[in-house]
Amino acid sequence: MNKESVTIIGAGLAGCEASWQLLRRGFSVDLKEMKPACFSPAHTSPHLAELVCSNSLRSADIGSAVGLLKQEMRELHSLIMMAADATAVPAGKALAVDRKLFSRFIEDRLFSQPGFSIIRGECREIPRDGSVVIVAAGPLASDALAHAISEMTGADSLYFYDAISPIVLAESVDRNIAFQASRYDEEQPGDYLNCPLSTTDYERFLSSLLKGREVPLRDFEDRRCFEGCLPIEVMARRGPETLRFGPMKPVGLNDPRTGRRPHAVLQLRRENREGTLFNMVGFQTKLAWPEQKRIFRMIPGLEKAEFMRFGSIHRNTFIDSPRLLTDNFMLANGPGLFFAGQITGVEGYVESAASGLLVGISAGRYLSGVPWHSAPPETSLGSLIRHIKGEAGGNFQPMNINFGLFPPLEKKVPRNRRGAAYADRALQALHEWMEKYSVIPEP
């Protein structure tokens, strides 16, 4: 056992996965967890790696982005994936687990490892004594810890309120309807895709939007919204013309099919440099996901839209990772201080665990004096790194893994084969990376 010890703050999925990766590489781990001394507003169990919102880890299909991510984690001996596979329950095409057995499996594995210790109690400060520290606080970090992070990274680098608009796959937008233009700019092409609505289109859309089913609030959430990021349905309730003078205003845009200004317009903004993802500008929402798909597909040009991320508004603590972190998840101006999990700007249990896996590997290499080489961008792990680093461009917001974050496929592939093509390319790149840089430690 290596005498060097790593302090990890937070025993969620990211913290437990980072602990496991370091323990496998011969390092000691002091895992700090505030439960059961105190709980976040969302947590109720004293156990590690608590699944709060759902027992589903989403699709098990390797042809889906999240299914591929889980397979890549298995290849890297992920504790979270071992636990999930060992405690799985029938759930069709999804990977669902028995939540209690899932947590106990993880605890049994960690507590059986030499060099592992758990320190109970709220961590109110981040140790800066020269040791390696991993901050794996979740989206509901305690106020004291959030304050410590804010002081270390800068007050303008920590976000507590997350207003997210949906993101659609570019190739699913009907370009026979959506036209490219910037407001008041006659030069072509413009920076936006514009979906024009006639009076009838708009009234039909508005009627459905006002009747749409919203996500019920969880006990720890607050309905208060900032005026600058009101849900689209809240704006709609203020009057039938509110959206036409807000995010759907048509001024400065002419539909090239008619030569006239539409009654209303939805603008789509590029979310990455490759132009594979487009953000629905100003469409943050509390609508349930099936309702978002149904209602937003009523907009001309989006009839067959594939949603890579749905809109939401909720409490979420995350840092400005593209500005603050290096590609190994270490604070650029804080050697030895790493961040992992949802606080880095990944969204979802699987993505959080994957982040912890990467940070555990990179922190181990840092301690060993071995250079870090990022996972290839063709892999789901590498695509997450690119998102965290902001290399895909756009306004940084938390996001689930999706194929829109990957480099485009080199050849055109039929839609029903697209996921398999991404998976084949990713796993080949992953295995080459693992072998070239000796990512897996010797038994």
Coordinates of C-alpha atoms in Angstrom, one line a residue:
M1 CA 0.0 0.0 0.0
N2 CA 1.3 3.4 -1.0
K3 CA 1.8 5.7 2.0
E4 CA 0.4 8.7 0.1
S5 CA -3.2 9.3 1.0
V6 CA -5.9 11.1 -1.0
T7 CA -8.7 13.0 0.6
I8 CA -12.0 12.7 -1.2
I9 CA -14.9 15.0 -0.2
G10 CA -18.3 13.4 -0.9
A11 CA -19.4 9.8 -0.9
G12 CA -21.8 9.8 -3.8
L13 CA -21.2 7.9 -7.0
A14 CA -18.3 10.0 -8.1
G15 CA -16.5 10.0 -4.8
C16 CA -16.9 6.2 -4.3
E17 CA -15.7 5.5 -7.9
A18 CA -12.7 7.8 -7.5
S19 CA -11.9 6.1 -4.2
W20 CA -12.0 2.7 -5.9
Q21 CA -9.8 3.6 -8.7
L22 CA -7.2 5.0 -6.4
L23 CA -7.3 2.0 -4.0
R24 CA -6.8 -0.3 -7.0
R25 CA -3.6 1.6 -7.8
G26 CA -2.2 1.2 -4.3
F27 CA -3.1 4.6 -2.7
S28 CA -4.8 5.2 0.6
V29 CA -8.1 7.1 0.7
D30 CA -9.8 9.2 3.3
L31 CA -13.4 9.6 2.2
K32 CA -15.2 12.4 3.9
E33 CA -19.0 12.1 4.1
M34 CA -21.3 14.4 6.0
K35 CA -24.1 11.7 6.4
P36 CA -25.5 10.7 8.8
A37 CA -24.4 13.8 10.9
C38 CA -26.3 16.0 8.4
F39 CA -28.2 15.4 5.2
S40 CA -28.8 17.4 2.1
P41 CA -32.4 18.3 1.4
A42 CA -32.6 15.4 -1.1
H43 CA -30.9 12.6 0.9
T44 CA -32.4 10.3 3.5
S45 CA -30.2 7.2 3.6
P46 CA -27.0 7.0 5.7
H47 CA -25.4 4.7 3.1
L48 CA -22.8 5.6 0.6
A49 CA -23.6 6.1 -3.2
E50 CA -27.3 6.8 -2.4
L51 CA -29.5 6.9 -5.5
V52 CA -32.1 9.6 -4.8
C53 CA -34.3 10.2 -7.8
S54 CA -34.5 6.8 -9.5
N55 CA -33.2 3.3 -9.4
S56 CA -32.7 3.4 -13.2
L57 CA -29.3 4.0 -14.7
R58 CA -31.0 4.5 -18.1
S59 CA -30.5 2.5 -21.3
A60 CA -28.5 -0.7 -21.2
D61 CA -28.2 -0.7 -25.0
I62 CA -24.6 -0.2 -26.1
G63 CA -25.9 1.5 -29.2
S64 CA -27.1 4.4 -27.0
A65 CA -24.6 7.0 -25.7
V66 CA -25.3 6.2 -22.0
G67 CA -25.2 2.5 -22.7
L68 CA -21.8 2.9 -24.4
L69 CA -20.5 5.0 -21.5
K70 CA -21.4 2.2 -19.1
Q71 CA -19.6 -0.3 -21.2
E72 CA -16.5 1.9 -21.3
M73 CA -16.6 2.1 -17.5
R74 CA -16.9 -1.7 -17.3
E75 CA -13.7 -2.0 -19.4
L76 CA -12.0 0.2 -16.8
H77 CA -13.1 -1.9 -13.9
S78 CA -15.7 0.6 -12.6
L79 CA -17.0 -0.2 -9.1
I80 CA -20.3 1.5 -9.8
M81 CA -20.9 -0.7 -12.8
M82 CA -19.9 -3.8 -10.9
A83 CA -22.5 -2.8 -8.3
A84 CA -25.1 -2.1 -10.9
D85 CA -24.7 -5.4 -12.7
A86 CA -24.7 -7.3 -9.4
T87 CA -27.9 -5.7 -8.1
A88 CA -29.8 -5.3 -11.3
V89 CA -33.6 -5.8 -11.4
P90 CA -35.8 -6.5 -14.5
A91 CA -36.5 -3.2 -16.3
G92 CA -36.8 -4.0 -20.0
K93 CA -34.1 -2.2 -22.0
A94 CA -32.9 -0.1 -19.0
L95 CA -30.4 -0.9 -16.3
A96 CA -32.2 -0.6 -13.0
V97 CA -31.0 -1.7 -9.6
D98 CA -32.1 -2.5 -6.1
R99 CA -31.0 0.8 -4.4
K100 CA -30.3 -0.7 -1.0
L101 CA -28.3 -3.6 -2.3
F102 CA -26.5 -1.2 -4.7
S103 CA -25.2 0.9 -1.8
R104 CA -24.4 -2.1 0.3
F105 CA -22.4 -3.7 -2.5
I106 CA -20.3 -0.5 -2.9
E107 CA -19.8 -0.2 0.9
D108 CA -18.7 -3.8 1.2
R109 CA -16.1 -3.4 -1.6
L110 CA -14.7 -0.2 -0.3
F111 CA -14.6 -1.1 3.4
S112 CA -12.8 -4.4 2.6
Q113 CA -9.9 -2.5 0.9
P114 CA -6.7 -1.9 2.9
G115 CA -5.9 1.8 3.1
F116 CA -9.6 2.9 3.0
S117 CA -11.1 5.0 5.8
I118 CA -14.4 6.9 6.1
I119 CA -14.5 10.2 8.0
R120 CA -18.1 11.2 9.0
G121 CA -19.1 14.8 9.5
E122 CA -19.6 17.9 7.4
C123 CA -16.6 19.1 5.6
R124 CA -16.7 22.9 5.8
E125 CA -13.3 23.7 4.4
I126 CA -11.1 22.3 1.6
P127 CA -7.7 21.0 2.9
R128 CA -4.8 22.8 1.3
D129 CA -1.9 21.3 3.1
G130 CA -0.1 20.0 0.0
S131 CA -2.0 16.7 -0.1
V132 CA -4.1 15.6 -3.1
V133 CA -7.8 16.4 -2.6
I134 CA -10.8 15.5 -4.8
V135 CA -14.0 17.5 -4.3
A136 CA -16.8 15.2 -5.3
A137 CA -19.7 17.2 -3.9
G138 CA -22.9 16.7 -5.7
P139 CA -25.4 19.3 -7.0
L140 CA -26.7 19.9 -3.5
A141 CA -23.3 20.7 -1.8
S142 CA -23.7 22.1 1.8
D143 CA -23.7 25.9 2.1
A144 CA -20.4 25.8 4.0
L145 CA -18.6 23.7 1.4
A146 CA -20.1 25.7 -1.4
H147 CA -18.8 28.9 0.2
A148 CA -15.3 27.3 0.5
I149 CA -15.4 26.4 -3.1
S150 CA -16.5 29.8 -4.1
E151 CA -13.7 31.5 -2.2
M152 CA -11.2 29.2 -3.8
T153 CA -12.5 29.5 -7.4
G154 CA -13.9 33.0 -7.4
A155 CA -17.5 34.2 -6.5
D156 CA -18.5 34.3 -10.2
S157 CA -17.4 30.7 -10.9
L158 CA -20.0 28.8 -8.9
Y159 CA -23.6 28.5 -10.1
F160 CA -26.6 27.6 -7.9
Y161 CA -29.5 28.0 -10.3
D162 CA -29.7 26.0 -13.5
A163 CA -32.0 27.2 -16.3
I164 CA -31.6 24.9 -19.2
S165 CA -33.2 24.9 -22.7
P166 CA -33.6 21.7 -24.7
I167 CA -30.9 20.7 -27.2
V168 CA -31.8 18.9 -30.5
L169 CA -29.7 17.0 -32.9
A170 CA -28.9 19.1 -35.9
E171 CA -29.6 16.5 -38.5
S172 CA -33.1 15.9 -37.1
V173 CA -34.1 19.5 -38.0
D174 CA -36.0 19.9 -41.2
R175 CA -33.9 22.3 -43.3
N176 CA -36.6 22.6 -45.9
I177 CA -38.5 24.6 -43.3
A178 CA -35.9 26.0 -40.9
F179 CA -33.8 28.7 -42.5
Q180 CA -30.4 30.0 -41.5
A181 CA -30.2 33.7 -40.6
S182 CA -29.3 36.2 -37.9
R183 CA -31.7 38.9 -36.9
Y184 CA -31.5 42.1 -38.9
D185 CA -28.5 40.6 -40.8
E186 CA -29.1 40.3 -44.6
E187 CA -25.8 38.5 -45.1
Q188 CA -26.1 34.8 -45.5
P189 CA -25.6 32.4 -43.9
G190 CA -26.5 33.7 -40.4
D191 CA -25.7 32.2 -37.1
Y192 CA -29.1 30.7 -36.2
L193 CA -31.5 28.2 -37.6
N194 CA -35.0 29.7 -37.5
C195 CA -38.2 27.8 -37.3
P196 CA -41.1 30.0 -38.6
L197 CA -44.6 29.8 -37.3
S198 CA -47.7 31.1 -38.9
T199 CA -50.6 32.5 -36.9
T200 CA -52.3 29.1 -36.9
D201 CA -49.0 27.3 -35.9
Y202 CA -48.4 29.7 -33.1
E203 CA -51.9 29.5 -31.6
R204 CA -51.9 25.7 -31.8
F205 CA -48.5 25.6 -30.1
L206 CA -49.5 28.1 -27.4
S207 CA -52.7 26.2 -26.6
S208 CA -50.8 23.0 -26.1
L209 CA -48.0 24.7 -24.1
L210 CA -50.5 26.2 -21.6
K211 CA -52.1 22.8 -21.0
G212 CA -48.8 20.9 -20.8
R213 CA -48.0 18.7 -17.8
E214 CA -45.2 20.0 -15.6
V215 CA -42.7 18.1 -13.5
P216 CA -43.9 18.1 -9.8
L217 CA -41.6 19.9 -7.4
R218 CA -39.5 17.8 -5.1
D219 CA -39.5 18.6 -1.4
F220 CA -36.2 20.5 -1.6
E221 CA -37.0 22.6 -4.7
D222 CA -38.4 26.1 -4.8
R223 CA -40.7 27.5 -7.5
R224 CA -39.0 30.9 -7.4
C225 CA -37.5 31.8 -10.8
F226 CA -35.4 34.7 -11.9
E227 CA -37.0 37.1 -14.4
G228 CA -34.1 36.5 -16.7
C229 CA -34.7 32.7 -16.9
L230 CA -38.5 32.2 -16.6
P231 CA -39.9 28.9 -17.8
I232 CA -41.4 29.2 -21.3
E233 CA -44.8 28.1 -20.0
V234 CA -44.7 30.8 -17.2
M235 CA -44.1 33.5 -19.8
A236 CA -47.0 32.1 -21.9
R237 CA -49.4 32.5 -19.0
R238 CA -48.7 36.3 -19.0
G239 CA -50.6 36.8 -22.2
P240 CA -50.9 35.3 -25.7
E241 CA -48.4 37.8 -27.2
T242 CA -45.7 37.5 -24.5
L243 CA -43.7 34.9 -26.3
R244 CA -43.9 36.9 -29.6
F245 CA -42.3 39.8 -27.8
G246 CA -39.8 37.5 -26.0
P247 CA -37.9 34.4 -27.1
M248 CA -40.2 33.9 -30.2
K249 CA -40.1 37.4 -31.6
P250 CA -40.0 37.4 -35.4
V251 CA -38.6 40.9 -36.0
G252 CA -35.6 41.2 -38.2
L253 CA -36.2 37.8 -39.9
N254 CA -37.8 37.0 -43.2
D255 CA -38.8 33.5 -44.2
P256 CA -37.0 32.9 -47.6
R257 CA -39.9 30.6 -48.7
T258 CA -42.4 33.5 -48.5
G259 CA -40.2 36.6 -48.4
R260 CA -42.2 37.8 -45.4
R261 CA -41.8 38.0 -41.7
P262 CA -43.3 35.0 -39.9
H263 CA -45.9 35.5 -37.1
A264 CA -43.4 34.0 -34.6
V265 CA -40.0 32.3 -34.7
L266 CA -38.1 29.7 -32.7
Q267 CA -34.4 30.3 -32.9
L268 CA -31.9 27.5 -32.7
R269 CA -28.3 28.4 -31.7
R270 CA -25.3 26.2 -32.4
E271 CA -24.2 24.4 -29.2
N272 CA -20.9 23.1 -30.5
R273 CA -18.3 23.9 -33.1
E274 CA -19.1 20.9 -35.3
G275 CA -22.7 22.1 -35.5
T276 CA -24.2 18.7 -34.5
L277 CA -26.2 20.2 -31.6
F278 CA -28.6 23.2 -31.5
N279 CA -30.0 24.9 -28.5
M280 CA -33.7 26.0 -28.4
V281 CA -33.0 29.7 -27.4
G282 CA -35.0 30.8 -24.4
F283 CA -37.0 27.6 -24.0
Q284 CA -36.0 26.7 -20.4
T285 CA -39.0 24.8 -19.0
K286 CA -40.5 22.7 -16.2
L287 CA -42.6 20.6 -18.6
A288 CA -42.3 16.8 -18.2
W289 CA -40.0 15.3 -20.8
P290 CA -42.7 13.5 -22.8
E291 CA -44.6 16.8 -22.9
Q292 CA -41.6 18.6 -24.2
K293 CA -41.1 16.1 -27.0
R294 CA -44.8 16.3 -27.9
I295 CA -45.3 20.0 -27.7
F296 CA -42.0 21.2 -29.2
R297 CA -42.4 18.9 -32.1
M298 CA -45.5 20.9 -33.0
I299 CA -43.1 23.7 -34.1
P300 CA -42.5 23.6 -37.9
G301 CA -39.1 22.2 -38.7
L302 CA -39.0 20.2 -35.4
E303 CA -41.6 17.5 -36.3
K304 CA -38.9 14.8 -36.2
A305 CA -36.6 16.5 -33.7
E306 CA -34.3 14.2 -31.7
F307 CA -33.8 15.7 -28.2
M308 CA -30.3 15.3 -26.9
R309 CA -31.2 17.2 -23.7
F310 CA -34.5 18.3 -22.3
G311 CA -35.1 21.6 -20.7
S312 CA -35.2 22.1 -16.9
I313 CA -35.0 24.6 -14.1
H314 CA -33.6 23.4 -10.8
R315 CA -31.1 23.9 -8.0
N316 CA -27.7 22.8 -9.2
T317 CA -24.3 23.7 -7.8
F318 CA -21.6 23.5 -10.5
I319 CA -18.4 25.3 -11.3
D320 CA -17.3 27.1 -14.5
S321 CA -15.2 24.1 -15.5
P322 CA -13.9 25.2 -18.9
R323 CA -12.3 28.2 -17.3
L324 CA -11.1 26.5 -14.1
L325 CA -10.1 23.0 -14.8
T326 CA -7.4 21.3 -16.8
D327 CA -8.2 18.2 -18.9
N328 CA -7.4 15.9 -16.0
F329 CA -10.0 17.7 -13.8
M330 CA -7.5 19.5 -11.7
L331 CA -7.9 23.1 -10.7
A332 CA -5.6 25.1 -13.1
N333 CA -4.3 27.4 -10.3
G334 CA -4.5 24.8 -7.5
P335 CA -2.1 21.9 -8.0
G336 CA -3.3 18.7 -6.4
L337 CA -7.0 19.8 -6.1
F338 CA -9.3 17.9 -8.4
F339 CA -13.1 18.1 -8.9
A340 CA -15.3 15.2 -9.8
G341 CA -19.0 14.5 -10.3
Q342 CA -21.9 16.8 -11.0
I343 CA -20.2 19.8 -9.6
T344 CA -18.0 19.7 -12.8
G345 CA -21.0 20.1 -15.1
V346 CA -21.9 16.5 -16.0
E347 CA -25.5 15.6 -15.5
G348 CA -26.8 12.2 -14.3
Y349 CA -25.7 9.3 -12.1
V350 CA -23.8 7.5 -14.8
E351 CA -22.0 10.6 -16.0
S352 CA -21.1 11.5 -12.4
A353 CA -19.7 8.1 -11.8
A354 CA -17.7 8.3 -15.1
S355 CA -16.2 11.6 -14.0
G356 CA -15.2 10.0 -10.7
L357 CA -13.5 7.2 -12.6
L358 CA -11.5 9.5 -14.7
V359 CA -10.5 11.7 -11.8
G360 CA -9.4 8.6 -9.8
I361 CA -7.2 7.5 -12.6
S362 CA -5.8 11.0 -13.3
A363 CA -5.1 11.7 -9.6
G364 CA -3.2 8.4 -9.3
R365 CA -1.1 9.3 -12.3
Y366 CA -0.5 12.8 -10.9
L367 CA 0.8 11.2 -7.6
S368 CA 2.9 8.8 -9.5
G369 CA 4.5 11.5 -11.7
V370 CA 3.0 9.8 -14.8
P371 CA 1.7 12.2 -17.5
W372 CA -2.0 12.3 -18.1
H373 CA -3.4 11.6 -21.6
S374 CA -7.1 12.3 -22.1
A375 CA -9.4 9.6 -23.3
P376 CA -9.8 9.9 -27.1
P377 CA -12.7 12.2 -28.1
E378 CA -14.2 9.3 -30.1
T379 CA -15.0 7.6 -26.7
S380 CA -17.9 8.6 -24.5
L381 CA -15.4 9.3 -21.7
G382 CA -13.4 11.6 -24.0
S383 CA -16.5 13.4 -25.1
L384 CA -17.3 14.1 -21.4
I385 CA -13.8 15.6 -21.0
R386 CA -14.3 17.8 -24.1
H387 CA -17.6 19.0 -22.6
I388 CA -16.0 19.8 -19.3
K389 CA -13.2 21.7 -21.0
G390 CA -15.7 23.6 -23.2
E391 CA -13.9 22.4 -26.3
A392 CA -17.3 21.8 -28.0
G393 CA -18.0 25.5 -27.7
G394 CA -21.2 27.2 -26.6
N395 CA -22.5 28.4 -23.3
F396 CA -21.4 26.0 -20.6
Q397 CA -24.2 24.1 -19.0
P398 CA -24.5 20.7 -17.3
M399 CA -25.3 17.9 -19.8
N400 CA -25.9 14.2 -20.1
I401 CA -23.8 12.1 -22.4
N402 CA -25.2 12.1 -26.0
F403 CA -23.9 11.4 -29.4
G404 CA -24.0 15.1 -30.3
L405 CA -21.0 15.5 -28.0
F406 CA -18.9 13.1 -30.1
P407 CA -17.0 14.0 -33.2
P408 CA -19.2 13.2 -36.2
L409 CA -18.8 9.8 -37.9
E410 CA -16.5 9.8 -40.8
K411 CA -19.0 8.3 -43.1
K412 CA -22.8 8.7 -43.5
V413 CA -24.5 5.8 -41.6
P414 CA -28.2 5.0 -41.7
R415 CA -30.0 6.2 -38.5
N416 CA -30.7 2.7 -37.3
R417 CA -27.0 1.8 -37.5
R418 CA -25.7 5.1 -36.1
G419 CA -25.4 4.0 -32.5
A420 CA -23.6 0.8 -33.4
A421 CA -21.2 2.8 -35.5
Y422 CA -20.4 5.2 -32.7
A423 CA -19.9 2.2 -30.3
D424 CA -17.6 0.3 -32.6
R425 CA -15.4 3.4 -33.1
A426 CA -15.4 4.3 -29.4
L427 CA -14.4 0.9 -28.1
Q428 CA -11.6 0.5 -30.6
A429 CA -10.3 3.9 -29.6
L430 CA -10.7 3.1 -25.9
H431 CA -8.7 -0.2 -26.1
E432 CA -5.9 1.5 -28.0
W433 CA -5.8 4.3 -25.4
M434 CA -5.8 1.8 -22.5
E435 CA -2.9 -0.2 -24.0
K436 CA -0.8 2.7 -25.2
Y437 CA -0.9 4.5 -21.8
S438 CA -1.1 1.5 -19.5
V439 CA -4.4 2.8 -18.0
I440 CA -5.3 -0.4 -16.2
P441 CA -2.9 -1.2 -13.3
E442 CA -1.2 -4.6 -13.1
P443 CA -3.2 -7.1 -10.8

